[in-house]
Amino acid sequence: MMIVDRDQSLNQQHKLVKQCNLVDAQSQADLHHSHPITTIHSSINSNNKILEQRIVELEKANKQLQAENIDLRRAEEEVLFLQRMTQAIGEATDFQSALEIALRKVCDFTGWIFGEAWIPNPKTRILEYSPAGYSVSPELEQFRTLSQQFTFSLGDGIPGRVWQSKHPEWIQDVSDASPVVCQRYQLVKEVGFKAGVGIPIINRNEVLAILVFFMFEAYEEDQRLVEIISTVAIQLGSLIQHKQAEEALRSSVATNRALINALPDLLLRINKEGYFVNFKAAKNESLIIPDSNFVGKHLCEVLSSDIALPAMACVEKALATGETQVFESQAYVDNLLRYYEFRIVVSAENEVMAIVRDVTETKLFLELLQQQERQLKAILNNIPGSAWLKDSESRYIAVNEPLLKLFNKKLEDVVGKTDYDLFPPDLAQKCINDDREVLSTGQRKYFEEFSTNPDGSEVWFETIKTPIYNENNEIIGTTGIAYDITERKRIERDTFNALKKERELSELKSRFVTMTSHEFRTPLATILSSAELLEHYSHKWSDEKKLSHIHKIQSAVNHMTSLLNDVLLIGKAEAGKLEFNPQPLELIQFCSSLVEELQISTAKHQIIFQAQEQKLSACLDEKLLRHILTNLLSNAIKYSPQGGVIHFDLIFQKDEVIFVIQDEGIGIPKSEQNQLFNSFHRASNVGIISGTGLGLAIVKKSVELHGGKIVVDSEVNVGTTFTVTLPLHN
Ligand code: ATP
Ligand code: MG
């Protein structure tokens, strides 16, 4: 644009010169043809004035023209310089040589005597001296060598400031520099440099280099020069970008080539008609090794039809869909069956790349793995319980059929899931805690646990969890087996109960032996002595005395009989053979006559019987009720040796009848109260009061047969209260 404008101005000035010349010729013609003399004189005078005026104008125009001519020439030179520079930079093979050219040409063109370049190091964030440079005289080479030792940081010296500001900087005289000077300042001064300029090379707002020029004279800033060098810098910037892109492309092409060469596969370029375009032989000898004859031949000519046909189909499909096609084939090589994988990838328009790989090893390995998996599955499924494998995150990796059956799940519902997906949160947390323990300790964990079925029945499991190790002996998961041991548990419990019963029976027997040896001995001794006395002295004795001994014998026999009855009764009760026959019973009448019977046997005690009702009929077993009340009332009498009042209260409630028997006797120590209902148990405070310890056991059995309950409340030396509650069944 600038050049065109100047051309126009030049043309206008030429026109102006021509017009002036015409005016000159005209005035001279006028001079030759004018009349008379005076007229001629005055006319000459006026013409001279015009001429002088025109000459002045002409000279002025000529000067302007000359000045503009200089400008024009300079502009032309600049344009030429930039054109040559562009060409030279464009021909440079790399950035460094482009810099070299630029520095030299700028110096040549502008008259600067020294040019250098500083390159930012992105890692260290400092400017380093570029090997590219230019100097007019060889003496300046030493300055260059010394300058190589320097670096500039951001804002430091001309290069550092230009780096920071991203704008050119002109210094008229560096020796006049401000006191804040850079390290290289002394060197610059010694060399004698005066004017200096720094210009940044910027690409995409990033400073790629800074060009610095010096000269020996001080020089005012020449904006035009700065513009020219800046234009060069812009060209260098775009060249760098271009070169970098080219470099990246070259390196990616080289990388691709290196990658392709490193591939163990056979690579075949095939066109859409199925002809081989090119190939890269495989590194694996078991793959076919194509020779140069290969190129230009059709798939079907080179490969057997069982490979060529599917290959051709895949080529067509890959080109039609743009998607990679894969197929496998097999062939005998040296009498060994080998497997090949063909991958057909679209590589260009109407062309595919077939990547052929020998996958025999992988295939065999896979088969081995599958076989091992089948074996593992068989083992797992053969385990007569649930079995599983979990990873270190407690996710199920494998489970057996029994486990799936037990939880009524499908394999896909379990594999990859955790216990939280299968069980209630509490149970899941427990399972995962167990896993974590095994994972952290490396110890096998064994435990029994139970869960409850929906029908309320218990299911017992015996679980064993073991860590799984990898080849580096690191724990990578757990394996677990859980057996249903409900049946075993039941048998164990039954056996335990049977043993307990057995033990109880044997204890009962031994207590019976102890009791009989003691309790039978006294009445037997009485019988024996009375019988012997009667044998030897009956003829001397009065009838009364004889009768007294006969009564003693009878009473001892009765006592023994009642003792034996009690033993038989408790035996029957223990064996579960005691019968329960509830019949309507006039309860108040029954109790009153019982109290009367017992009252006769004691004078020291007073039995007070009280009932809310006058008459009441209840459906109870009379025999059993007699055992209950007789025993409790006779105990109340027996264990109140000082005598006293015995209260017997009968209380009716809606569905039950309550018998309360309360005495003021010796009481029962607290710690022994709950054992009194066991056969042969007697409290430690009975002293010489005789008894077998069977009464309360019979009472308890009789109460239980009625479906009732008995409680005792007693305090030593204060008294005892037994409360029997029987349900009314009618
Ligand atoms: P028997 O078989 O002849 O009844 P026993 O009276 O000793 O003998 P239980 O009636 O079973 O046996 O009573 C067991 C024990 O309970 C008694 O030995 C006695 O220690 C204690 N006992 C029962 N009733 C009373 C009571 N009213 N006051 C104090 N102790 C009592
Ligand atoms: Mg008793």
PDB file of C-alpha atoms in Angstrom, residues 337-580:
ATOM      1  CA  LEU A 337      -1.676 -76.160  15.082  1.00  0.00           C
ATOM      2  CA  ARG A 338      -1.293 -72.415  15.453  1.00  0.00           C
ATOM      3  CA  TYR A 339      -3.914 -69.700  15.921  1.00  0.00           C
ATOM      4  CA  TYR A 340      -3.938 -66.299  14.238  1.00  0.00           C
ATOM      5  CA  GLU A 341      -5.901 -63.173  14.882  1.00  0.00           C
ATOM      6  CA  PHE A 342      -6.655 -60.839  11.978  1.00  0.00           C
ATOM      7  CA  ARG A 343      -7.565 -57.242  12.757  1.00  0.00           C
ATOM      8  CA  ILE A 344      -8.754 -55.261   9.780  1.00  0.00           C
ATOM      9  CA  VAL A 345      -8.565 -51.502  10.354  1.00  0.00           C
ATOM     10  CA  VAL A 346      -9.447 -48.790   7.860  1.00  0.00           C
ATOM     11  CA  SER A 347      -6.146 -46.960   7.258  1.00  0.00           C
ATOM     12  CA  ALA A 348      -6.987 -44.709   4.287  1.00  0.00           C
ATOM     13  CA  GLU A 349      -9.755 -44.123   1.832  1.00  0.00           C
ATOM     14  CA  ASN A 350     -10.342 -47.421   0.050  1.00  0.00           C
ATOM     15  CA  GLU A 351      -7.531 -49.110   1.964  1.00  0.00           C
ATOM     16  CA  VAL A 352      -7.213 -51.202   5.091  1.00  0.00           C
ATOM     17  CA  MET A 353      -4.419 -52.403   7.297  1.00  0.00           C
ATOM     18  CA  ALA A 354      -4.560 -56.068   8.278  1.00  0.00           C
ATOM     19  CA  ILE A 355      -2.724 -56.720  11.527  1.00  0.00           C
ATOM     20  CA  VAL A 356      -2.004 -60.422  11.781  1.00  0.00           C
ATOM     21  CA  ARG A 357      -0.871 -61.782  15.106  1.00  0.00           C
ATOM     22  CA  ASP A 358       0.112 -65.253  16.225  1.00  0.00           C
ATOM     23  CA  VAL A 359      -2.153 -65.788  19.247  1.00  0.00           C
ATOM     24  CA  THR A 360      -1.298 -69.458  19.785  1.00  0.00           C
ATOM     25  CA  GLU A 361       0.379 -68.846  23.148  1.00  0.00           C
ATOM     26  CA  THR A 362      -2.450 -66.636  24.371  1.00  0.00           C
ATOM     27  CA  LYS A 363      -5.004 -69.125  23.131  1.00  0.00           C
ATOM     28  CA  LEU A 364      -3.305 -72.065  24.825  1.00  0.00           C
ATOM     29  CA  PHE A 365      -2.896 -70.033  27.987  1.00  0.00           C
ATOM     30  CA  LEU A 366      -6.560 -69.074  27.868  1.00  0.00           C
ATOM     31  CA  GLU A 367      -7.544 -72.692  27.390  1.00  0.00           C
ATOM     32  CA  LEU A 368      -5.404 -73.659  30.352  1.00  0.00           C
ATOM     33  CA  LEU A 369      -7.039 -70.927  32.401  1.00  0.00           C
ATOM     34  CA  GLN A 370     -10.497 -72.053  31.362  1.00  0.00           C
ATOM     35  CA  GLN A 371      -9.619 -75.625  32.252  1.00  0.00           C
ATOM     36  CA  GLN A 372      -8.373 -74.494  35.653  1.00  0.00           C
ATOM     37  CA  GLU A 373     -11.530 -72.487  36.118  1.00  0.00           C
ATOM     38  CA  ARG A 374     -13.636 -75.539  35.287  1.00  0.00           C
ATOM     39  CA  GLN A 375     -11.655 -77.602  37.781  1.00  0.00           C
ATOM     40  CA  LEU A 376     -12.025 -74.923  40.442  1.00  0.00           C
ATOM     41  CA  LYS A 377     -15.744 -74.776  39.747  1.00  0.00           C
ATOM     42  CA  ALA A 378     -16.002 -78.578  40.053  1.00  0.00           C
ATOM     43  CA  ILE A 379     -14.168 -78.489  43.369  1.00  0.00           C
ATOM     44  CA  LEU A 380     -16.300 -75.621  44.634  1.00  0.00           C
ATOM     45  CA  ASN A 381     -19.535 -77.300  43.624  1.00  0.00           C
ATOM     46  CA  ASN A 382     -18.443 -80.557  45.219  1.00  0.00           C
ATOM     47  CA  ILE A 383     -18.088 -78.961  48.607  1.00  0.00           C
ATOM     48  CA  PRO A 384     -21.092 -80.065  50.699  1.00  0.00           C
ATOM     49  CA  GLY A 385     -21.745 -76.504  51.806  1.00  0.00           C
ATOM     50  CA  SER A 386     -21.544 -72.918  50.629  1.00  0.00           C
ATOM     51  CA  ALA A 387     -18.146 -71.872  49.298  1.00  0.00           C
ATOM     52  CA  TRP A 388     -16.891 -68.564  47.920  1.00  0.00           C
ATOM     53  CA  LEU A 389     -13.903 -66.465  46.971  1.00  0.00           C
ATOM     54  CA  LYS A 390     -13.780 -62.756  47.751  1.00  0.00           C
ATOM     55  CA  ASP A 391     -11.339 -60.002  46.782  1.00  0.00           C
ATOM     56  CA  SER A 392      -9.654 -57.679  49.254  1.00  0.00           C
ATOM     57  CA  GLU A 393     -12.702 -55.381  49.148  1.00  0.00           C
ATOM     58  CA  SER A 394     -14.951 -58.296  50.216  1.00  0.00           C
ATOM     59  CA  ARG A 395     -16.536 -58.519  46.777  1.00  0.00           C
ATOM     60  CA  TYR A 396     -17.555 -62.005  45.696  1.00  0.00           C
ATOM     61  CA  ILE A 397     -15.309 -63.285  42.875  1.00  0.00           C
ATOM     62  CA  ALA A 398     -16.702 -66.812  42.676  1.00  0.00           C
ATOM     63  CA  VAL A 399     -19.375 -68.799  44.510  1.00  0.00           C
ATOM     64  CA  ASN A 400     -20.550 -72.389  44.300  1.00  0.00           C
ATOM     65  CA  GLU A 401     -23.949 -73.853  43.422  1.00  0.00           C
ATOM     66  CA  PRO A 402     -24.948 -74.768  47.018  1.00  0.00           C
ATOM     67  CA  LEU A 403     -24.507 -71.124  48.056  1.00  0.00           C
ATOM     68  CA  LEU A 404     -26.684 -69.897  45.189  1.00  0.00           C
ATOM     69  CA  LYS A 405     -29.276 -72.518  46.076  1.00  0.00           C
ATOM     70  CA  LEU A 406     -29.227 -71.613  49.757  1.00  0.00           C
ATOM     71  CA  PHE A 407     -29.875 -67.931  49.114  1.00  0.00           C
ATOM     72  CA  ASN A 408     -31.976 -68.562  46.032  1.00  0.00           C
ATOM     73  CA  LYS A 409     -29.779 -66.301  43.904  1.00  0.00           C
ATOM     74  CA  LYS A 410     -28.326 -66.323  40.427  1.00  0.00           C
ATOM     75  CA  LEU A 411     -24.584 -66.146  39.840  1.00  0.00           C
ATOM     76  CA  GLU A 412     -24.815 -62.611  38.421  1.00  0.00           C
ATOM     77  CA  ASP A 413     -26.724 -61.493  41.556  1.00  0.00           C
ATOM     78  CA  VAL A 414     -23.745 -62.436  43.696  1.00  0.00           C
ATOM     79  CA  VAL A 415     -20.485 -62.078  41.715  1.00  0.00           C
ATOM     80  CA  GLY A 416     -19.097 -58.564  42.018  1.00  0.00           C
ATOM     81  CA  LYS A 417     -21.445 -57.828  44.943  1.00  0.00           C
ATOM     82  CA  THR A 418     -20.713 -57.555  48.660  1.00  0.00           C
ATOM     83  CA  ASP A 419     -22.558 -58.968  51.668  1.00  0.00           C
ATOM     84  CA  TYR A 420     -24.462 -55.669  51.893  1.00  0.00           C
ATOM     85  CA  ASP A 421     -26.180 -56.613  48.634  1.00  0.00           C
ATOM     86  CA  LEU A 422     -27.189 -60.025  50.019  1.00  0.00           C
ATOM     87  CA  PHE A 423     -27.835 -59.803  53.747  1.00  0.00           C
ATOM     88  CA  PRO A 424     -29.392 -57.422  56.298  1.00  0.00           C
ATOM     89  CA  PRO A 425     -26.933 -54.639  57.300  1.00  0.00           C
ATOM     90  CA  ASP A 426     -26.020 -56.128  60.704  1.00  0.00           C
ATOM     91  CA  LEU A 427     -25.186 -59.534  59.318  1.00  0.00           C
ATOM     92  CA  ALA A 428     -23.356 -58.023  56.322  1.00  0.00           C
ATOM     93  CA  GLN A 429     -21.232 -55.860  58.619  1.00  0.00           C
ATOM     94  CA  LYS A 430     -20.342 -58.899  60.715  1.00  0.00           C
ATOM     95  CA  CYS A 431     -19.312 -60.900  57.622  1.00  0.00           C
ATOM     96  CA  ILE A 432     -17.178 -58.016  56.353  1.00  0.00           C
ATOM     97  CA  ASN A 433     -15.569 -57.544  59.770  1.00  0.00           C
ATOM     98  CA  ASP A 434     -14.627 -61.237  59.757  1.00  0.00           C
ATOM     99  CA  ASP A 435     -13.120 -60.831  56.273  1.00  0.00           C
ATOM    100  CA  ARG A 436     -11.118 -57.799  57.414  1.00  0.00           C
ATOM    101  CA  GLU A 437      -9.784 -59.741  60.382  1.00  0.00           C
ATOM    102  CA  VAL A 438      -8.592 -62.539  58.100  1.00  0.00           C
ATOM    103  CA  LEU A 439      -7.118 -60.017  55.617  1.00  0.00           C
ATOM    104  CA  SER A 440      -5.237 -58.118  58.312  1.00  0.00           C
ATOM    105  CA  THR A 441      -4.041 -61.026  60.461  1.00  0.00           C
ATOM    106  CA  GLY A 442      -3.514 -63.606  57.727  1.00  0.00           C
ATOM    107  CA  GLN A 443      -4.986 -66.122  60.197  1.00  0.00           C
ATOM    108  CA  ARG A 444      -7.679 -68.638  59.287  1.00  0.00           C
ATOM    109  CA  LYS A 445     -10.902 -67.922  61.183  1.00  0.00           C
ATOM    110  CA  TYR A 446     -13.289 -70.603  62.394  1.00  0.00           C
ATOM    111  CA  PHE A 447     -16.638 -69.922  63.997  1.00  0.00           C
ATOM    112  CA  GLU A 448     -20.168 -71.183  64.465  1.00  0.00           C
ATOM    113  CA  GLU A 449     -23.127 -68.898  63.945  1.00  0.00           C
ATOM    114  CA  PHE A 450     -26.833 -69.188  63.498  1.00  0.00           C
ATOM    115  CA  SER A 451     -29.569 -67.366  61.703  1.00  0.00           C
ATOM    116  CA  THR A 452     -33.302 -67.664  61.994  1.00  0.00           C
ATOM    117  CA  ASN A 453     -35.479 -69.016  59.215  1.00  0.00           C
ATOM    118  CA  PRO A 454     -38.653 -67.178  58.246  1.00  0.00           C
ATOM    119  CA  ASP A 455     -40.596 -69.922  60.107  1.00  0.00           C
ATOM    120  CA  GLY A 456     -38.645 -69.068  63.267  1.00  0.00           C
ATOM    121  CA  SER A 457     -36.512 -72.197  63.279  1.00  0.00           C
ATOM    122  CA  GLU A 458     -32.790 -71.862  63.802  1.00  0.00           C
ATOM    123  CA  VAL A 459     -30.163 -72.689  61.186  1.00  0.00           C
ATOM    124  CA  TRP A 460     -26.628 -73.247  62.405  1.00  0.00           C
ATOM    125  CA  PHE A 461     -23.527 -72.749  60.276  1.00  0.00           C
ATOM    126  CA  GLU A 462     -19.936 -73.638  60.794  1.00  0.00           C
ATOM    127  CA  THR A 463     -17.792 -71.154  58.839  1.00  0.00           C
ATOM    128  CA  ILE A 464     -14.102 -71.244  57.972  1.00  0.00           C
ATOM    129  CA  LYS A 465     -12.459 -68.210  56.356  1.00  0.00           C
ATOM    130  CA  THR A 466      -8.915 -68.382  54.992  1.00  0.00           C
ATOM    131  CA  PRO A 467      -6.665 -65.769  53.336  1.00  0.00           C
ATOM    132  CA  ILE A 468      -5.664 -66.040  49.641  1.00  0.00           C
ATOM    133  CA  TYR A 469      -2.076 -65.099  48.740  1.00  0.00           C
ATOM    134  CA  ASN A 470      -0.537 -64.007  45.436  1.00  0.00           C
ATOM    135  CA  GLU A 471       2.872 -65.081  44.110  1.00  0.00           C
ATOM    136  CA  ASN A 472       4.525 -62.307  46.184  1.00  0.00           C
ATOM    137  CA  ASN A 473       2.975 -63.741  49.323  1.00  0.00           C
ATOM    138  CA  GLU A 474       0.621 -60.772  49.664  1.00  0.00           C
ATOM    139  CA  ILE A 475      -2.953 -61.323  50.817  1.00  0.00           C
ATOM    140  CA  ILE A 476      -5.295 -60.496  47.951  1.00  0.00           C
ATOM    141  CA  GLY A 477      -8.596 -61.850  49.225  1.00  0.00           C
ATOM    142  CA  THR A 478     -10.338 -64.524  51.251  1.00  0.00           C
ATOM    143  CA  THR A 479     -11.974 -67.868  50.678  1.00  0.00           C
ATOM    144  CA  GLY A 480     -14.776 -69.189  52.802  1.00  0.00           C
ATOM    145  CA  ILE A 481     -16.754 -72.359  53.406  1.00  0.00           C
ATOM    146  CA  ALA A 482     -19.930 -72.582  55.470  1.00  0.00           C
ATOM    147  CA  TYR A 483     -21.602 -75.864  56.412  1.00  0.00           C
ATOM    148  CA  ASP A 484     -25.134 -76.278  57.683  1.00  0.00           C
ATOM    149  CA  ILE A 485     -24.619 -77.892  61.090  1.00  0.00           C
ATOM    150  CA  THR A 486     -28.202 -77.544  62.345  1.00  0.00           C
ATOM    151  CA  GLU A 487     -28.647 -81.340  62.554  1.00  0.00           C
ATOM    152  CA  ARG A 488     -25.316 -81.806  64.296  1.00  0.00           C
ATOM    153  CA  LYS A 489     -26.279 -79.069  66.739  1.00  0.00           C
ATOM    154  CA  ARG A 490     -29.632 -80.766  67.420  1.00  0.00           C
ATOM    155  CA  ILE A 491     -27.953 -84.100  68.127  1.00  0.00           C
ATOM    156  CA  GLU A 492     -25.423 -82.364  70.347  1.00  0.00           C
ATOM    157  CA  ARG A 493     -28.194 -80.645  72.275  1.00  0.00           C
ATOM    158  CA  ASP A 494     -30.224 -83.866  72.615  1.00  0.00           C
ATOM    159  CA  THR A 495     -27.151 -85.728  73.785  1.00  0.00           C
ATOM    160  CA  PHE A 496     -26.395 -82.980  76.254  1.00  0.00           C
ATOM    161  CA  ASN A 497     -29.946 -83.046  77.602  1.00  0.00           C
ATOM    162  CA  ALA A 498     -29.922 -86.839  77.818  1.00  0.00           C
ATOM    163  CA  LEU A 499     -26.637 -86.725  79.663  1.00  0.00           C
ATOM    164  CA  LYS A 500     -28.010 -84.067  81.986  1.00  0.00           C
ATOM    165  CA  LYS A 501     -31.051 -86.213  82.715  1.00  0.00           C
ATOM    166  CA  GLU A 502     -28.833 -89.206  83.229  1.00  0.00           C
ATOM    167  CA  ARG A 503     -26.717 -87.264  85.651  1.00  0.00           C
ATOM    168  CA  GLU A 504     -29.796 -85.987  87.450  1.00  0.00           C
ATOM    169  CA  LEU A 505     -31.158 -89.508  87.707  1.00  0.00           C
ATOM    170  CA  SER A 506     -27.929 -90.845  89.035  1.00  0.00           C
ATOM    171  CA  GLU A 507     -27.815 -87.983  91.548  1.00  0.00           C
ATOM    172  CA  LEU A 508     -31.414 -88.794  92.468  1.00  0.00           C
ATOM    173  CA  LYS A 509     -30.518 -92.418  92.992  1.00  0.00           C
ATOM    174  CA  SER A 510     -27.553 -91.592  95.146  1.00  0.00           C
ATOM    175  CA  ARG A 511     -29.642 -89.144  97.165  1.00  0.00           C
ATOM    176  CA  PHE A 512     -32.312 -91.818  97.487  1.00  0.00           C
ATOM    177  CA  VAL A 513     -29.776 -94.321  98.760  1.00  0.00           C
ATOM    178  CA  THR A 514     -28.487 -91.747 101.255  1.00  0.00           C
ATOM    179  CA  MET A 515     -32.004 -90.861 102.358  1.00  0.00           C
ATOM    180  CA  THR A 516     -33.283 -94.404 102.655  1.00  0.00           C
ATOM    181  CA  SER A 517     -30.238 -95.519 104.557  1.00  0.00           C
ATOM    182  CA  HIS A 518     -30.986 -92.758 107.004  1.00  0.00           C
ATOM    183  CA  GLU A 519     -34.777 -92.455 107.007  1.00  0.00           C
ATOM    184  CA  PHE A 520     -35.551 -96.201 106.886  1.00  0.00           C
ATOM    185  CA  ARG A 521     -32.972 -97.119 109.467  1.00  0.00           C
ATOM    186  CA  THR A 522     -34.822 -95.319 112.326  1.00  0.00           C
ATOM    187  CA  PRO A 523     -38.291 -96.919 111.805  1.00  0.00           C
ATOM    188  CA  LEU A 524     -36.651-100.291 111.066  1.00  0.00           C
ATOM    189  CA  ALA A 525     -34.689-100.012 114.310  1.00  0.00           C
ATOM    190  CA  THR A 526     -37.936 -99.166 116.129  1.00  0.00           C
ATOM    191  CA  ILE A 527     -39.683-102.193 114.576  1.00  0.00           C
ATOM    192  CA  LEU A 528     -36.758-104.481 115.394  1.00  0.00           C
ATOM    193  CA  SER A 529     -36.421-103.378 118.996  1.00  0.00           C
ATOM    194  CA  SER A 530     -40.198-103.481 119.663  1.00  0.00           C
ATOM    195  CA  ALA A 531     -40.443-106.927 118.037  1.00  0.00           C
ATOM    196  CA  GLU A 532     -37.463-108.255 120.108  1.00  0.00           C
ATOM    197  CA  LEU A 533     -38.905-106.817 123.313  1.00  0.00           C
ATOM    198  CA  LEU A 534     -42.259-108.385 122.514  1.00  0.00           C
ATOM    199  CA  GLU A 535     -40.522-111.697 121.777  1.00  0.00           C
ATOM    200  CA  HIS A 536     -38.674-111.789 125.079  1.00  0.00           C
ATOM    201  CA  TYR A 537     -40.899-109.942 127.458  1.00  0.00           C
ATOM    202  CA  SER A 538     -44.454-110.129 126.180  1.00  0.00           C
ATOM    203  CA  HIS A 539     -45.309-112.819 128.732  1.00  0.00           C
ATOM    204  CA  LYS A 540     -44.279-110.447 131.531  1.00  0.00           C
ATOM    205  CA  TRP A 541     -45.912-107.298 130.116  1.00  0.00           C
ATOM    206  CA  SER A 542     -49.352-105.929 130.550  1.00  0.00           C
ATOM    207  CA  ASP A 543     -51.678-105.846 127.570  1.00  0.00           C
ATOM    208  CA  GLU A 544     -51.339-102.090 127.524  1.00  0.00           C
ATOM    209  CA  LYS A 545     -47.554-102.166 127.241  1.00  0.00           C
ATOM    210  CA  LYS A 546     -47.710-104.845 124.577  1.00  0.00           C
ATOM    211  CA  LEU A 547     -50.192-102.742 122.607  1.00  0.00           C
ATOM    212  CA  SER A 548     -47.939 -99.698 122.920  1.00  0.00           C
ATOM    213  CA  HIS A 549     -45.067-101.606 121.232  1.00  0.00           C
ATOM    214  CA  ILE A 550     -47.399-103.034 118.607  1.00  0.00           C
ATOM    215  CA  HIS A 551     -48.525 -99.404 117.833  1.00  0.00           C
ATOM    216  CA  LYS A 552     -44.888 -98.333 117.597  1.00  0.00           C
ATOM    217  CA  ILE A 553     -44.297-101.053 115.021  1.00  0.00           C
ATOM    218  CA  GLN A 554     -47.436-100.087 113.111  1.00  0.00           C
ATOM    219  CA  SER A 555     -46.522 -96.369 113.158  1.00  0.00           C
ATOM    220  CA  ALA A 556     -42.981 -97.123 111.907  1.00  0.00           C
ATOM    221  CA  VAL A 557     -44.409 -99.288 109.130  1.00  0.00           C
ATOM    222  CA  ASN A 558     -46.880 -96.506 108.206  1.00  0.00           C
ATOM    223  CA  HIS A 559     -44.095 -93.986 108.135  1.00  0.00           C
ATOM    224  CA  MET A 560     -42.048 -96.239 105.892  1.00  0.00           C
ATOM    225  CA  THR A 561     -45.071 -96.862 103.679  1.00  0.00           C
ATOM    226  CA  SER A 562     -45.713 -93.133 103.282  1.00  0.00           C
ATOM    227  CA  LEU A 563     -42.022 -92.671 102.603  1.00  0.00           C
ATOM    228  CA  LEU A 564     -42.126 -95.352  99.941  1.00  0.00           C
ATOM    229  CA  ASN A 565     -45.299 -93.819  98.494  1.00  0.00           C
ATOM    230  CA  ASP A 566     -43.546 -90.481  98.217  1.00  0.00           C
ATOM    231  CA  VAL A 567     -40.546 -92.091  96.498  1.00  0.00           C
ATOM    232  CA  LEU A 568     -42.808 -93.936  94.101  1.00  0.00           C
ATOM    233  CA  LEU A 569     -44.799 -90.782  93.446  1.00  0.00           C
ATOM    234  CA  ILE A 570     -41.747 -88.687  92.661  1.00  0.00           C
ATOM    235  CA  GLY A 571     -40.339 -91.528  90.540  1.00  0.00           C
ATOM    236  CA  LYS A 572     -43.559 -91.562  88.604  1.00  0.00           C
ATOM    237  CA  ALA A 573     -43.522 -87.784  88.296  1.00  0.00           C
ATOM    238  CA  GLU A 574     -39.878 -87.767  87.084  1.00  0.00           C
ATOM    239  CA  ALA A 575     -40.735 -90.402  84.498  1.00  0.00           C
ATOM    240  CA  GLY A 576     -43.661 -88.260  83.374  1.00  0.00           C
ATOM    241  CA  LYS A 577     -46.125 -90.918  84.362  1.00  0.00           C
ATOM    242  CA  LEU A 578     -48.036 -89.020  86.995  1.00  0.00           C
ATOM    243  CA  GLU A 579     -51.608 -88.685  85.840  1.00  0.00           C
ATOM    244  CA  PHE A 580     -53.702 -85.535  85.867  1.00  0.00           C
TER     245      PHE A 580
END
